[in-house]
């Protein structure tokens, strides 16, 4: 719904910044709460410039007692009540979740619980939640439909599943509550302007930001984790989707949540699988560059191949991915080239 005020937790992060652009284009009015543990105020400032809009940005932690209540209560008192919450704040590194599980249960589970309490106290009853395809675990059948059994293989995935379960239980108990859980597949790329994008603080864990850092000369080669999988070229297959398509999915999920109480989980993916080597080759072809490769052993815990069945997103939300792998590669490279160190040190281009 155009003109609705939406609290966006984690709005200064990678997916958050792109989602702000899509929301503003649809006339939705975001209000960002972020503790900047992995996001940056610069991302929000750039979105403001890109969209010629003003975005209220509050530095705060969803776990800190009273913070979310105060934000929601103040908006209501000012005559501009928050209609829905888009909950992206959380930690997302699988390896770190294995090494430090309590950090993940604290931020992802306790953080979400604190947010839900604050929403109940202030009468905000609509939520869209960032979940992950990682909740499915090892595929028993492909593509993954939302009915696939849920068996996440690491603490990160289990925190996402726990929040899904909390939301399901809350919707069952409180008739007026509505929650849409979005199970993202592999978002990559950047806004086509090259002004916002993914800005990992450490060595990237994920494939695409690693490729772009090799391309820009920050790393000498890409490690290919396993070339002996039962896939066409032996490398792992994933469902990569353009981050701007993912962003648009949130706009439509918010509209849906507003109109429909109850719980629903929806995949956001393209339905197409792409291997590591196929993605590298597309990147090289589209951007006319070379990515040196080194084959390494399989990464522990990796799944051989996975992709989404996106049919429910189409029928329920009216959402379909529109951009292909070539656009993901071109847009991701534009961002990395213009901002070799992400938001860290680079002033925005004029
Ligand atoms: P990100 O780290 O770039 O963004 C998360 C944002 O949340 C950051 O700006 C961070 O500072 C903020 N944050 C973290 N904890 C907070 C807290 N306690 N209070 C306030 N702000 C807090 O990550 P992203 O890639 O944009 O992911 C957003 C969400 O989507 C996460 O919940 C993540 O688990 C989920 N997700 C991401 C992917 C992916 O591939 N990027 C895939 C599946 C799911
Ligand atoms: C990882 C997480 C998943 C999370 C997702 C998106 C694991 C086990 N899973 O998924 O929970 O939801 O990120 O944030 O970490 N690859 C390389 N070289 C690299 C990096 C990756 O070859 O340097 C390969 C991987 O082996 C895999 C593919 O590229 O086959 C994609 O990896 P990645 O981008 O990390 O995403 P996922 O493994 O799908």
mmCIF file of N, CA and C in Angstrom, residues 87-155:
data_model
loop_
_atom_site.group_PDB
_atom_site.id
_atom_site.type_symbol
_atom_site.label_atom_id
_atom_site.label_comp_id
_atom_site.label_asym_id
_atom_site.label_seq_id
_atom_site.Cartn_x
_atom_site.Cartn_y
_atom_site.Cartn_z
ATOM 1 N N UNK A 87 11.486 -6.809 9.053
ATOM 2 C CA UNK A 87 12.504 -7.194 10.047
ATOM 3 C C UNK A 87 13.682 -7.893 9.367
ATOM 4 N N UNK A 88 14.700 -7.071 9.039
ATOM 5 C CA UNK A 88 15.897 -7.609 8.394
ATOM 6 C C UNK A 88 17.079 -7.711 9.353
ATOM 7 N N UNK A 89 17.006 -7.051 10.508
ATOM 8 C CA UNK A 89 18.168 -7.014 11.408
ATOM 9 C C UNK A 89 18.526 -8.412 11.873
ATOM 10 N N UNK A 90 19.799 -8.730 11.819
ATOM 11 C CA UNK A 90 20.252 -10.029 12.293
ATOM 12 C C UNK A 90 21.683 -10.279 11.867
ATOM 13 N N UNK A 91 22.227 -11.399 12.345
ATOM 14 C CA UNK A 91 23.567 -11.830 11.921
ATOM 15 C C UNK A 91 23.380 -12.940 10.905
ATOM 16 N N UNK A 92 24.333 -13.067 9.954
ATOM 17 C CA UNK A 92 24.060 -13.958 8.820
ATOM 18 C C UNK A 92 25.224 -14.849 8.395
ATOM 19 N N UNK A 93 26.293 -14.927 9.163
ATOM 20 C CA UNK A 93 27.441 -15.720 8.711
ATOM 21 C C UNK A 93 27.388 -17.131 9.300
ATOM 22 N N UNK A 94 27.243 -18.109 8.425
ATOM 23 C CA UNK A 94 27.053 -19.487 8.881
ATOM 24 C C UNK A 94 28.224 -19.959 9.745
ATOM 25 N N UNK A 95 29.461 -19.736 9.264
ATOM 26 C CA UNK A 95 30.636 -20.206 10.001
ATOM 27 C C UNK A 95 30.703 -19.586 11.388
ATOM 28 N N UNK A 96 30.428 -18.288 11.470
ATOM 29 C CA UNK A 96 30.461 -17.608 12.768
ATOM 30 C C UNK A 96 29.388 -18.180 13.702
ATOM 31 N N UNK A 97 28.249 -18.566 13.120
ATOM 32 C CA UNK A 97 27.171 -19.113 13.964
ATOM 33 C C UNK A 97 27.548 -20.460 14.567
ATOM 34 N N UNK A 98 28.432 -21.192 13.876
ATOM 35 C CA UNK A 98 28.916 -22.468 14.413
ATOM 36 C C UNK A 98 29.910 -22.188 15.542
ATOM 37 N N UNK A 99 30.761 -21.177 15.333
ATOM 38 C CA UNK A 99 31.807 -20.859 16.321
ATOM 39 C C UNK A 99 31.225 -20.141 17.538
ATOM 40 N N UNK A 100 30.187 -19.335 17.335
ATOM 41 C CA UNK A 100 29.639 -18.514 18.422
ATOM 42 C C UNK A 100 28.113 -18.564 18.374
ATOM 43 N N UNK A 101 27.535 -19.728 18.683
ATOM 44 C CA UNK A 101 26.083 -19.875 18.516
ATOM 45 C C UNK A 101 25.281 -18.916 19.394
ATOM 46 N N UNK A 102 25.783 -18.606 20.598
ATOM 47 C CA UNK A 102 24.975 -17.757 21.486
ATOM 48 C C UNK A 102 24.790 -16.361 20.899
ATOM 49 N N UNK A 103 25.795 -15.886 20.169
ATOM 50 C CA UNK A 103 25.648 -14.587 19.496
ATOM 51 C C UNK A 103 24.437 -14.624 18.556
ATOM 52 N N UNK A 104 24.258 -15.750 17.885
ATOM 53 C CA UNK A 104 23.164 -15.880 16.911
ATOM 54 C C UNK A 104 21.820 -16.071 17.605
ATOM 55 N N UNK A 105 21.794 -16.908 18.668
ATOM 56 C CA UNK A 105 20.520 -17.058 19.381
ATOM 57 C C UNK A 105 20.133 -15.738 20.034
ATOM 58 N N UNK A 106 21.130 -14.990 20.490
ATOM 59 C CA UNK A 106 20.836 -13.710 21.131
ATOM 60 C C UNK A 106 20.303 -12.695 20.110
ATOM 61 N N UNK A 107 21.070 -12.457 19.058
ATOM 62 C CA UNK A 107 20.659 -11.390 18.142
ATOM 63 C C UNK A 107 19.449 -11.801 17.291
ATOM 64 N N UNK A 108 19.498 -12.995 16.727
ATOM 65 C CA UNK A 108 18.432 -13.374 15.791
ATOM 66 C C UNK A 108 17.156 -13.807 16.501
ATOM 67 N N UNK A 109 17.287 -14.599 17.575
ATOM 68 C CA UNK A 109 16.074 -15.110 18.235
ATOM 69 C C UNK A 109 15.608 -14.134 19.323
ATOM 70 N N UNK A 110 16.496 -13.819 20.286
ATOM 71 C CA UNK A 110 16.079 -12.904 21.363
ATOM 72 C C UNK A 110 15.755 -11.522 20.782
ATOM 73 N N UNK A 111 16.497 -11.108 19.760
ATOM 74 C CA UNK A 111 16.217 -9.815 19.114
ATOM 75 C C UNK A 111 14.824 -9.799 18.500
ATOM 76 N N UNK A 112 14.474 -10.870 17.822
ATOM 77 C CA UNK A 112 13.138 -10.933 17.195
ATOM 78 C C UNK A 112 12.051 -10.976 18.260
ATOM 79 N N UNK A 113 12.315 -11.698 19.343
ATOM 80 C CA UNK A 113 11.334 -11.787 20.432
ATOM 81 C C UNK A 113 11.094 -10.398 21.047
ATOM 82 N N UNK A 114 12.176 -9.666 21.274
ATOM 83 C CA UNK A 114 12.042 -8.315 21.842
ATOM 84 C C UNK A 114 11.230 -7.423 20.894
ATOM 85 N N UNK A 115 11.483 -7.578 19.616
ATOM 86 C CA UNK A 115 10.751 -6.789 18.617
ATOM 87 C C UNK A 115 9.252 -7.115 18.666
ATOM 88 N N UNK A 116 8.937 -8.399 18.751
ATOM 89 C CA UNK A 116 7.522 -8.809 18.774
ATOM 90 C C UNK A 116 6.824 -8.299 20.035
ATOM 91 N N UNK A 117 7.525 -8.322 21.164
ATOM 92 C CA UNK A 117 6.932 -7.762 22.392
ATOM 93 C C UNK A 117 6.617 -6.285 22.201
ATOM 94 N N UNK A 118 7.575 -5.573 21.620
ATOM 95 C CA UNK A 118 7.383 -4.130 21.430
ATOM 96 C C UNK A 118 6.210 -3.875 20.476
ATOM 97 N N UNK A 119 6.093 -4.699 19.451
ATOM 98 C CA UNK A 119 4.975 -4.535 18.516
ATOM 99 C C UNK A 119 3.650 -4.779 19.230
ATOM 100 N N UNK A 120 3.617 -5.817 20.070
ATOM 101 C CA UNK A 120 2.357 -6.108 20.768
ATOM 102 C C UNK A 120 1.983 -4.953 21.694
ATOM 103 N N UNK A 121 2.977 -4.435 22.415
ATOM 104 C CA UNK A 121 2.690 -3.354 23.361
ATOM 105 C C UNK A 121 2.194 -2.095 22.673
ATOM 106 N N UNK A 122 2.596 -1.899 21.421
ATOM 107 C CA UNK A 122 2.219 -0.658 20.731
ATOM 108 C C UNK A 122 1.158 -0.902 19.652
ATOM 109 N N UNK A 123 0.657 -2.136 19.573
ATOM 110 C CA UNK A 123 -0.457 -2.420 18.670
ATOM 111 C C UNK A 123 -0.094 -2.477 17.193
ATOM 112 N N UNK A 124 1.169 -2.789 16.887
ATOM 113 C CA UNK A 124 1.554 -2.961 15.468
ATOM 114 C C UNK A 124 1.486 -4.457 15.176
ATOM 115 N N UNK A 125 0.702 -4.846 14.185
ATOM 116 C CA UNK A 125 0.358 -6.267 14.047
ATOM 117 C C UNK A 125 0.681 -6.849 12.670
ATOM 118 N N UNK A 126 1.614 -6.225 11.953
ATOM 119 C CA UNK A 126 2.003 -6.776 10.644
ATOM 120 C C UNK A 126 3.525 -6.807 10.544
ATOM 121 N N UNK A 127 4.061 -7.955 10.076
ATOM 122 C CA UNK A 127 5.514 -8.119 10.020
ATOM 123 C C UNK A 127 5.900 -8.878 8.751
ATOM 124 N N UNK A 128 6.999 -8.446 8.142
ATOM 125 C CA UNK A 128 7.626 -9.225 7.065
ATOM 126 C C UNK A 128 9.018 -9.575 7.557
ATOM 127 N N UNK A 129 9.357 -10.861 7.507
ATOM 128 C CA UNK A 129 10.588 -11.350 8.143
ATOM 129 C C UNK A 129 11.552 -11.935 7.111
ATOM 130 N N UNK A 130 12.858 -11.575 7.259
ATOM 131 C CA UNK A 130 13.926 -12.104 6.408
ATOM 132 C C UNK A 130 14.332 -13.484 6.882
ATOM 133 N N UNK A 131 13.810 -14.512 6.238
ATOM 134 C CA UNK A 131 14.287 -15.860 6.529
ATOM 135 C C UNK A 131 15.206 -16.279 5.385
ATOM 136 N N UNK A 132 15.520 -17.553 5.319
ATOM 137 C CA UNK A 132 16.531 -17.995 4.358
ATOM 138 C C UNK A 132 16.194 -19.390 3.871
ATOM 139 N N UNK A 133 16.605 -19.680 2.647
ATOM 140 C CA UNK A 133 16.430 -21.038 2.120
ATOM 141 C C UNK A 133 17.225 -22.047 2.929
ATOM 142 N N UNK A 134 18.126 -21.547 3.762
ATOM 143 C CA UNK A 134 18.916 -22.441 4.604
ATOM 144 C C UNK A 134 18.034 -23.210 5.595
ATOM 145 N N UNK A 135 16.793 -22.755 5.820
ATOM 146 C CA UNK A 135 15.906 -23.501 6.735
ATOM 147 C C UNK A 135 15.540 -24.879 6.183
ATOM 148 N N UNK A 136 15.687 -25.087 4.863
ATOM 149 C CA UNK A 136 15.314 -26.392 4.296
ATOM 150 C C UNK A 136 16.365 -27.463 4.581
ATOM 151 N N UNK A 137 17.635 -27.076 4.667
ATOM 152 C CA UNK A 137 18.695 -28.071 4.851
ATOM 153 C C UNK A 137 18.943 -28.866 3.581
ATOM 154 N N UNK A 138 19.381 -30.082 3.739
ATOM 155 C CA UNK A 138 19.716 -30.959 2.600
ATOM 156 C C UNK A 138 18.441 -31.250 1.790
ATOM 157 N N UNK A 139 18.467 -31.004 0.467
ATOM 158 C CA UNK A 139 17.226 -31.217 -0.309
ATOM 159 C C UNK A 139 16.809 -32.697 -0.369
ATOM 160 N N UNK A 140 15.544 -32.926 -0.090
ATOM 161 C CA UNK A 140 14.986 -34.266 -0.315
ATOM 162 C C UNK A 140 14.352 -34.323 -1.687
ATOM 163 N N UNK A 141 13.999 -33.161 -2.212
ATOM 164 C CA UNK A 141 13.477 -33.056 -3.578
ATOM 165 C C UNK A 141 13.735 -31.625 -4.031
ATOM 166 N N UNK A 142 13.877 -31.440 -5.339
ATOM 167 C CA UNK A 142 14.080 -30.102 -5.908
ATOM 168 C C UNK A 142 13.088 -29.890 -7.039
ATOM 169 N N UNK A 143 12.646 -28.648 -7.270
ATOM 170 C CA UNK A 143 13.003 -27.457 -6.502
ATOM 171 C C UNK A 143 12.412 -27.496 -5.089
ATOM 172 N N UNK A 144 12.984 -26.650 -4.216
ATOM 173 C CA UNK A 144 12.427 -26.515 -2.879
ATOM 174 C C UNK A 144 11.068 -25.817 -2.972
ATOM 175 N N UNK A 145 10.019 -26.492 -2.522
ATOM 176 C CA UNK A 145 8.750 -25.782 -2.329
ATOM 177 C C UNK A 145 8.671 -25.434 -0.849
ATOM 178 N N UNK A 146 7.720 -24.580 -0.505
ATOM 179 C CA UNK A 146 7.579 -24.169 0.897
ATOM 180 C C UNK A 146 7.165 -25.348 1.773
ATOM 181 N N UNK A 147 6.650 -26.423 1.161
ATOM 182 C CA UNK A 147 6.209 -27.584 1.940
ATOM 183 C C UNK A 147 7.358 -28.555 2.217
ATOM 184 N N UNK A 148 8.524 -28.303 1.671
ATOM 185 C CA UNK A 148 9.682 -29.182 1.914
ATOM 186 C C UNK A 148 9.958 -29.228 3.419
ATOM 187 N N UNK A 149 10.335 -30.391 3.961
ATOM 188 C CA UNK A 149 10.662 -30.452 5.398
ATOM 189 C C UNK A 149 11.739 -29.439 5.774
ATOM 190 N N UNK A 150 11.677 -28.964 7.002
ATOM 191 C CA UNK A 150 12.610 -27.932 7.467
ATOM 192 C C UNK A 150 13.630 -28.573 8.403
ATOM 193 N N UNK A 151 14.892 -28.562 8.001
ATOM 194 C CA UNK A 151 15.934 -29.217 8.803
ATOM 195 C C UNK A 151 17.264 -28.492 8.628
ATOM 196 N N UNK A 152 17.348 -27.254 9.130
ATOM 197 C CA UNK A 152 18.583 -26.492 8.934
ATOM 198 C C UNK A 152 19.785 -27.188 9.559
ATOM 199 N N UNK A 153 20.946 -27.043 8.899
ATOM 200 C CA UNK A 153 22.126 -27.822 9.276
ATOM 201 C C UNK A 153 23.118 -27.025 10.109
ATOM 202 N N UNK A 154 22.774 -25.799 10.501
ATOM 203 C CA UNK A 154 23.732 -24.999 11.283
ATOM 204 C C UNK A 154 22.949 -24.049 12.202
ATOM 205 N N UNK A 155 23.615 -23.496 13.218
ATOM 206 C CA UNK A 155 22.916 -22.621 14.176
ATOM 207 C C UNK A 155 22.233 -21.425 13.500
#
